[in-house]
Coordinates of C-alpha atoms in Angstrom, one line a residue:
M993 CA 0.3 -0.2 0.4
T994 CA 1.2 3.4 -0.8
E995 CA 0.0 7.1 0.2
N996 CA -1.6 7.1 -3.3
N997 CA -4.2 4.9 -2.0
F998 CA -5.2 7.2 0.5
I999 CA -6.3 9.7 -1.7
P1000 CA -10.9 9.4 -1.9
K1001 CA -12.4 9.8 -5.3
P1002 CA -14.6 12.7 -4.8
Y1003 CA -17.6 13.0 -2.3
T1004 CA -21.1 12.0 -3.4
N1005 CA -23.1 12.4 -0.6
P1006 CA -23.3 16.4 0.5
I1007 CA -23.8 17.5 4.1
E1008 CA -24.0 20.7 4.9
K1009 CA -22.5 20.4 8.7
G1010 CA -22.9 17.5 11.5
A1011 CA -20.6 16.7 14.2
F1012 CA -18.3 13.8 15.5
T1013 CA -16.9 12.0 18.5
W1014 CA -14.3 10.1 19.4
S1015 CA -12.1 8.7 22.8
S1016 CA -8.6 7.7 21.8
P1017 CA -5.9 6.1 23.9
S1018 CA -2.5 6.9 24.5
N1019 CA 0.1 4.7 24.0
I1020 CA 3.8 3.7 25.8
A1021 CA 6.4 2.2 23.6
L1022 CA 7.4 -1.1 24.9
V1023 CA 10.0 -0.7 22.1
K1024 CA 11.2 3.1 21.3
Y1025 CA 10.9 4.7 18.2
W1026 CA 13.3 7.7 18.5
G1027 CA 14.3 9.5 14.6
K1028 CA 12.5 10.6 11.9
K1029 CA 12.0 10.7 7.8
K1030 CA 10.6 13.7 5.9
D1031 CA 6.7 13.0 6.6
Q1032 CA 6.9 11.6 9.7
I1033 CA 8.6 8.1 8.7
P1034 CA 9.5 6.4 11.3
E1035 CA 13.4 5.5 11.5
N1036 CA 13.1 1.8 12.7
P1037 CA 10.2 0.2 14.0
S1038 CA 8.5 0.2 17.1
I1039 CA 5.5 -1.9 19.6
S1040 CA 3.6 -0.3 21.8
F1041 CA 1.0 -1.4 24.9
T1042 CA -2.7 0.7 24.3
L1043 CA -3.7 1.7 26.6
N1044 CA -7.1 2.0 29.1
N1045 CA -7.8 5.0 31.0
C1046 CA -5.1 8.4 30.0
K1047 CA -8.1 8.9 26.7
T1048 CA -8.7 12.1 24.7
T1049 CA -11.9 12.8 24.2
T1050 CA -12.2 14.6 20.4
T1051 CA -15.8 16.2 19.7
L1052 CA -15.4 17.5 16.1
S1053 CA -18.1 20.6 14.8
F1054 CA -18.5 21.2 11.0
S1055 CA -20.6 23.1 9.4
K1056 CA -20.4 24.7 5.3
K1057 CA -18.6 27.5 4.3
A1058 CA -18.7 29.6 1.2
D1059 CA -15.3 30.7 1.0
K1060 CA -12.6 27.5 0.2
E1061 CA -9.6 29.8 0.0
A1062 CA -8.1 28.7 3.4
F1063 CA -9.0 26.1 6.7
S1064 CA -10.8 27.8 9.5
F1065 CA -11.1 25.9 13.0
E1066 CA -10.9 26.9 16.4
V1067 CA -9.4 24.8 19.1
Y1068 CA -10.3 24.6 22.8
L1069 CA -9.2 22.3 25.7
D1070 CA -12.0 21.6 28.4
G1071 CA -13.9 23.8 26.9
E1072 CA -11.3 27.1 26.7
K1073 CA -10.1 28.5 23.7
K1074 CA -6.2 27.4 22.3
E1075 CA -4.9 29.7 19.6
S1076 CA -1.8 28.3 21.0
F1077 CA -3.0 24.6 19.5
K1078 CA -3.4 26.2 16.4
S1079 CA 0.4 26.3 14.5
K1080 CA -0.2 22.4 15.2
I1081 CA -3.5 21.8 13.5
E1082 CA -2.6 23.8 10.8
T1083 CA 0.8 22.2 9.5
F1084 CA -1.1 19.2 10.4
F1085 CA -3.8 20.3 8.0
N1086 CA -1.6 21.6 5.4
R1087 CA 0.0 17.8 5.4
V1088 CA -3.0 16.2 5.2
E1089 CA -5.9 18.3 2.4
V1090 CA -4.6 15.8 -0.1
Y1091 CA -6.0 12.8 1.3
L1092 CA -9.0 15.2 3.5
P1093 CA -10.2 17.5 -0.1
F1094 CA -13.3 18.5 1.8
L1095 CA -10.9 20.1 4.5
K1096 CA -11.3 23.8 3.7
A1097 CA -15.0 23.5 2.5
Y1098 CA -16.1 23.7 6.3
H1099 CA -15.4 25.3 9.4
F1100 CA -14.4 23.4 12.0
K1101 CA -14.8 23.7 15.9
I1102 CA -12.7 21.5 17.8
E1103 CA -13.4 20.2 21.3
T1104 CA -10.6 17.9 22.9
S1105 CA -10.0 17.3 26.3
N1106 CA -8.0 14.8 28.9
T1107 CA -7.8 12.7 31.5
F1108 CA -4.6 13.3 32.1
P1109 CA -2.1 16.6 32.6
H1110 CA -0.8 17.6 28.6
S1111 CA 2.4 18.4 27.5
S1112 CA 4.2 15.7 30.6
G1113 CA 4.9 13.1 29.4
I1114 CA 2.0 10.7 28.1
A1115 CA 2.3 11.1 25.3
S1116 CA -1.1 13.2 24.8
S1117 CA 0.0 14.8 20.7
A1118 CA -0.7 10.5 20.2
S1119 CA -4.1 10.7 21.7
G1120 CA -4.8 14.0 20.7
M1121 CA -4.4 13.7 17.0
S1122 CA -5.7 9.7 16.8
A1123 CA -9.2 10.9 18.3
L1124 CA -9.0 14.8 15.1
A1125 CA -8.1 12.0 12.5
L1126 CA -10.8 9.7 13.9
C1127 CA -12.9 12.5 13.8
L1128 CA -12.5 13.3 10.2
M1129 CA -12.1 10.5 8.9
S1130 CA -16.3 10.2 10.2
V1131 CA -16.8 12.8 8.2
E1132 CA -15.4 11.4 4.6
K1133 CA -17.2 8.5 5.6
A1134 CA -20.2 10.1 5.7
L1135 CA -19.4 12.5 2.6
M1136 CA -18.8 8.9 0.6
G1137 CA -22.2 8.1 0.8
A1138 CA -23.1 4.3 2.4
N1139 CA -22.8 2.8 -1.3
D1140 CA -19.6 4.3 -2.0
A1141 CA -17.2 4.2 0.7
S1142 CA -13.6 3.9 -0.7
S1143 CA -11.9 4.3 -4.3
A1144 CA -9.1 2.2 -2.3
V1145 CA -11.5 -0.9 -1.6
E1146 CA -14.9 -2.6 -1.5
Y1147 CA -17.4 -1.3 1.3
S1148 CA -17.7 -4.4 2.6
Q1149 CA -14.0 -3.9 3.5
Y1150 CA -14.1 -0.1 5.1
E1151 CA -14.0 -0.9 8.5
T1152 CA -9.8 -2.0 8.4
Y1153 CA -9.7 0.5 5.3
F1154 CA -11.1 3.2 7.7
I1155 CA -8.5 2.1 10.5
Q1156 CA -5.9 1.9 8.2
K1157 CA -6.1 5.8 6.7
A1158 CA -6.7 6.9 10.4
S1159 CA -3.5 5.9 11.6
F1160 CA -1.8 7.1 8.1
L1161 CA -3.5 10.2 8.7
A1162 CA -2.4 9.9 12.5
R1163 CA 0.8 9.7 11.8
L1164 CA 1.3 12.9 10.3
G1165 CA -0.1 14.8 12.7
S1166 CA 2.7 13.5 15.5
G1167 CA 4.4 9.8 14.4
S1168 CA 2.8 8.0 17.4
A1169 CA -0.7 8.5 17.6
C1170 CA -1.2 6.1 14.8
R1171 CA -0.6 3.4 17.7
S1172 CA -3.3 4.3 19.3
L1173 CA -6.3 3.0 17.4
E1174 CA -6.7 -0.2 18.2
G1175 CA -5.0 -2.5 21.2
D1176 CA -3.7 -4.5 22.7
L1177 CA -0.3 -4.2 21.1
V1178 CA 0.4 -2.1 17.9
V1179 CA 3.2 -2.5 15.4
W1180 CA 4.0 0.9 13.6
G1181 CA 7.2 0.5 10.8
Q1182 CA 8.1 -1.8 8.2
H1183 CA 9.7 -5.2 9.7
E1184 CA 9.5 -8.9 8.5
S1185 CA 8.3 -10.4 11.4
I1186 CA 5.0 -8.2 11.4
E1187 CA 3.0 -9.0 8.2
G1188 CA 1.2 -6.9 7.3
S1189 CA 3.2 -3.9 9.1
S1190 CA 3.6 -1.0 8.1
D1191 CA 5.9 2.9 7.5
L1192 CA 2.6 5.0 6.8
F1193 CA 0.3 3.4 9.5
G1194 CA 0.0 1.3 12.7
V1195 CA -1.2 -2.3 12.7
K1196 CA -2.6 -4.9 15.5
F1197 CA 0.8 -7.5 16.8
P1198 CA -0.4 -10.3 14.6
H1199 CA 0.5 -13.0 16.9
Q1200 CA -0.3 -15.2 19.4
V1201 CA 0.2 -13.2 22.8
H1202 CA 1.4 -15.7 25.9
E1203 CA -1.2 -15.5 28.6
A1204 CA 1.4 -13.5 31.4
F1205 CA 0.7 -10.5 28.9
K1206 CA -3.5 -11.0 29.6
N1207 CA -4.6 -7.8 31.7
Y1208 CA -0.9 -6.2 32.0
H1209 CA -1.3 -3.0 34.0
D1210 CA 0.8 0.7 33.9
T1211 CA 0.8 3.2 36.5
I1212 CA 1.6 6.1 34.9
L1213 CA 3.9 7.9 38.3
L1214 CA 3.5 12.3 37.7
V1215 CA 7.2 12.9 38.3
D1216 CA 6.6 16.3 36.6
K1217 CA 3.8 17.2 35.0
G1218 CA 4.5 20.5 33.3
E1219 CA 6.0 20.7 30.0
K1220 CA 8.9 19.1 28.9
V1221 CA 12.4 21.6 28.4
V1222 CA 12.4 19.4 24.8
S1223 CA 9.6 18.9 22.6
S1224 CA 9.7 15.5 21.0
T1225 CA 9.8 16.5 17.3
V1226 CA 13.3 18.8 18.2
G1227 CA 14.5 15.3 20.1
H1228 CA 13.9 13.4 16.9
N1229 CA 15.5 15.9 14.8
L1230 CA 18.5 15.5 17.2
M1231 CA 18.9 12.1 15.3
H1232 CA 20.4 13.4 12.6
G1233 CA 23.6 12.9 12.3
H1234 CA 24.2 11.5 16.2
P1235 CA 26.6 9.1 15.9
F1236 CA 25.1 6.6 17.6
A1237 CA 22.0 6.7 15.5
Q1238 CA 22.4 3.9 12.9
E1239 CA 23.4 1.0 15.4
R1240 CA 20.7 2.1 17.6
F1241 CA 17.8 1.8 14.7
K1242 CA 19.6 -1.9 14.3
Q1243 CA 19.3 -2.3 17.5
A1244 CA 15.6 -1.7 17.9
D1245 CA 15.2 -3.6 14.5
K1246 CA 16.4 -6.5 16.3
N1247 CA 15.1 -5.9 19.9
L1248 CA 11.7 -6.0 17.6
K1249 CA 12.0 -9.1 16.3
T1250 CA 13.2 -10.5 20.5
I1251 CA 10.0 -8.9 22.0
T1252 CA 8.3 -10.7 18.9
E1253 CA 9.0 -14.4 20.5
I1254 CA 9.2 -12.4 24.1
L1255 CA 5.4 -11.9 23.9
K1256 CA 4.2 -14.7 22.8
S1257 CA 6.4 -17.4 25.0
G1258 CA 5.5 -15.7 28.2
D1259 CA 9.1 -14.8 29.8
L1260 CA 8.6 -11.5 31.4
D1261 CA 12.3 -12.1 32.5
A1262 CA 13.1 -11.6 28.8
F1263 CA 10.8 -9.1 28.6
I1264 CA 12.0 -7.1 31.8
A1265 CA 14.9 -6.9 30.4
L1266 CA 14.3 -5.7 27.1
V1267 CA 11.7 -3.2 27.9
E1268 CA 13.8 -1.5 31.0
S1269 CA 16.7 -1.4 27.9
E1270 CA 14.6 0.3 25.7
A1271 CA 13.5 2.9 28.4
L1272 CA 17.3 3.5 29.3
T1273 CA 18.6 3.6 25.6
L1274 CA 15.8 6.0 24.6
H1275 CA 17.4 8.8 26.6
A1276 CA 21.3 7.6 26.2
M1277 CA 20.2 9.4 23.2
M1278 CA 19.4 12.5 24.3
M1279 CA 22.3 12.3 26.7
T1280 CA 24.7 11.7 23.3
S1281 CA 22.4 14.1 20.9
M1282 CA 24.3 18.1 20.2
P1283 CA 23.0 19.7 21.8
Y1284 CA 22.0 17.2 24.7
F1285 CA 19.3 17.0 27.1
I1286 CA 18.4 15.2 30.3
L1287 CA 14.7 14.8 30.4
M1288 CA 14.5 12.4 33.5
K1289 CA 15.0 13.9 36.9
P1290 CA 16.3 13.1 40.2
N1291 CA 13.0 11.6 41.0
T1292 CA 13.1 9.6 38.4
L1293 CA 16.4 7.8 39.3
E1294 CA 14.7 7.2 42.3
I1295 CA 12.0 5.6 41.2
I1296 CA 14.1 3.1 39.4
N1297 CA 16.1 2.3 41.8
K1298 CA 13.4 1.7 44.4
I1299 CA 12.0 -1.0 41.7
W1300 CA 14.5 -2.4 40.9
A1301 CA 15.1 -2.6 44.9
F1302 CA 12.0 -4.5 45.3
R1303 CA 12.1 -7.6 42.6
A1304 CA 15.6 -8.2 44.0
E1305 CA 14.4 -8.8 47.6
T1306 CA 10.3 -10.3 46.8
G1307 CA 10.9 -11.3 43.1
S1308 CA 8.1 -9.7 41.6
K1309 CA 7.7 -9.4 37.6
V1310 CA 7.0 -5.1 38.5
C1311 CA 9.6 -3.6 35.7
F1312 CA 9.9 0.8 34.4
T1313 CA 9.7 1.8 31.1
L1314 CA 9.9 5.6 30.4
D1315 CA 8.4 7.5 27.5
A1316 CA 10.6 11.4 26.2
G1317 CA 9.8 12.1 29.5
A1318 CA 10.3 12.8 33.5
N1319 CA 7.7 10.2 34.1
V1320 CA 8.2 6.4 35.0
H1321 CA 5.8 3.8 33.5
V1322 CA 5.3 0.8 35.6
L1323 CA 4.4 -2.0 34.5
Y1324 CA 3.0 -5.2 36.1
P1325 CA 1.2 -8.4 35.3
E1326 CA -2.4 -8.9 36.6
H1327 CA -1.9 -10.9 39.3
E1328 CA 0.4 -9.1 41.1
A1329 CA -2.0 -5.9 41.1
E1330 CA -3.0 -5.4 44.0
T1331 CA 0.9 -6.0 45.7
V1332 CA 2.6 -3.4 42.6
K1333 CA 0.1 -1.1 43.7
T1334 CA 0.4 -1.5 47.8
F1335 CA 3.9 -1.1 46.7
I1336 CA 3.8 2.6 44.6
E1337 CA 0.9 3.7 47.0
T1338 CA 3.9 2.9 49.8
E1339 CA 7.1 4.0 48.3
L1340 CA 7.3 5.6 45.3
A1341 CA 4.1 7.8 45.4
D1342 CA 6.5 10.1 47.4
F1343 CA 8.4 11.0 44.1
C1344 CA 6.1 12.4 42.3
Q1345 CA 4.4 15.7 42.1
N1346 CA 1.5 16.1 44.2
K1347 CA 1.8 12.1 45.2
Q1348 CA -0.5 11.8 41.7
F1349 CA -0.7 8.6 39.7
I1350 CA -2.6 6.9 37.2
H1351 CA -3.6 3.8 37.5
D1352 CA -4.3 2.0 33.8
A1353 CA -4.2 -0.6 31.7
V1354 CA -4.0 -1.9 28.5
G1355 CA -6.5 -1.1 26.6
I1356 CA -8.6 -2.6 23.2
G1357 CA -8.3 1.8 21.2
A1358 CA -10.4 3.9 20.0
C1359 CA -14.6 4.3 20.1
Q1360 CA -17.0 6.4 18.6
L1361 CA -19.0 7.9 21.4
I1362 CA -21.9 9.8 19.5
N1363 CA -22.2 10.4 15.3
N1364 CA -25.0 13.5 15.8
N1365 CA -25.5 13.0 11.6

């Protein structure tokens, strides 16, 4: 499949106005994507757990306008108008207009809310852009009409195409957003061990997953809820010319193959070793960029050492991973949930900002909430 598969033929069902609402979760990468090519193409494949509770809900209202010369939209976060978001949305619209040629025909009102702090390293751009992409795909689906769903596939296959194109569009807004539409494990980036994998969109992990990884838990420890010192976009760009970049891309490719076997076998010790190594490698790449930067905080390191000590003392299979920020994702299997939650509340909460954390677990992906058409 190429980008051209996502260019629609002329729409057949004119619509004056309407609204769609989608809820889409964040995700946490196990094998990390860090570094990208032109048009949000990843330098290496990645795989993530889809979360359940950390999500964005977006309502997209639209009404026909006479002037089709420019994009027209307004953005609200938690009911407050956010002019600061408009630049990113306009960049996104420019990237996807060829695939959504109706964008200049309507005025859009984008109303969004998160269940977690914005811009604090819980991939709000992933959940936000995937929710917006799904809303836009609902508009296109309506414009196509019931009997003319897609130029690329037959209508009976349209739902698969719908998710693929939404993932494709979300990627053009925020790379990791393409991994937020489905669950429970999603791969982004072409890889020989993952049938159907693509650099253009995320795909559900196609292999059998061991029972040990079912209903896996992720508690996000909010070490720092503020804006990141360095944005992910800047961090990705610093991989160009990075002295260790090519070896890192090879490592990620190898680790995706390895974790594929781990997820099949249920080897939790191997899972811990790979996931924690991936997290630390991500931050090592940041620390060895030029310019270099550190997103971990002292309390991030305190938490990591506490987890290591707890695991050594108890034999627990708890582990951590990190995104591009200071917050810590504590991963643990279902059968240890009660014990690990007690450990978090008694031993780790003190290292969180205002003792705040979010209990989450692996989820099934995005869902449409209402359809006002």
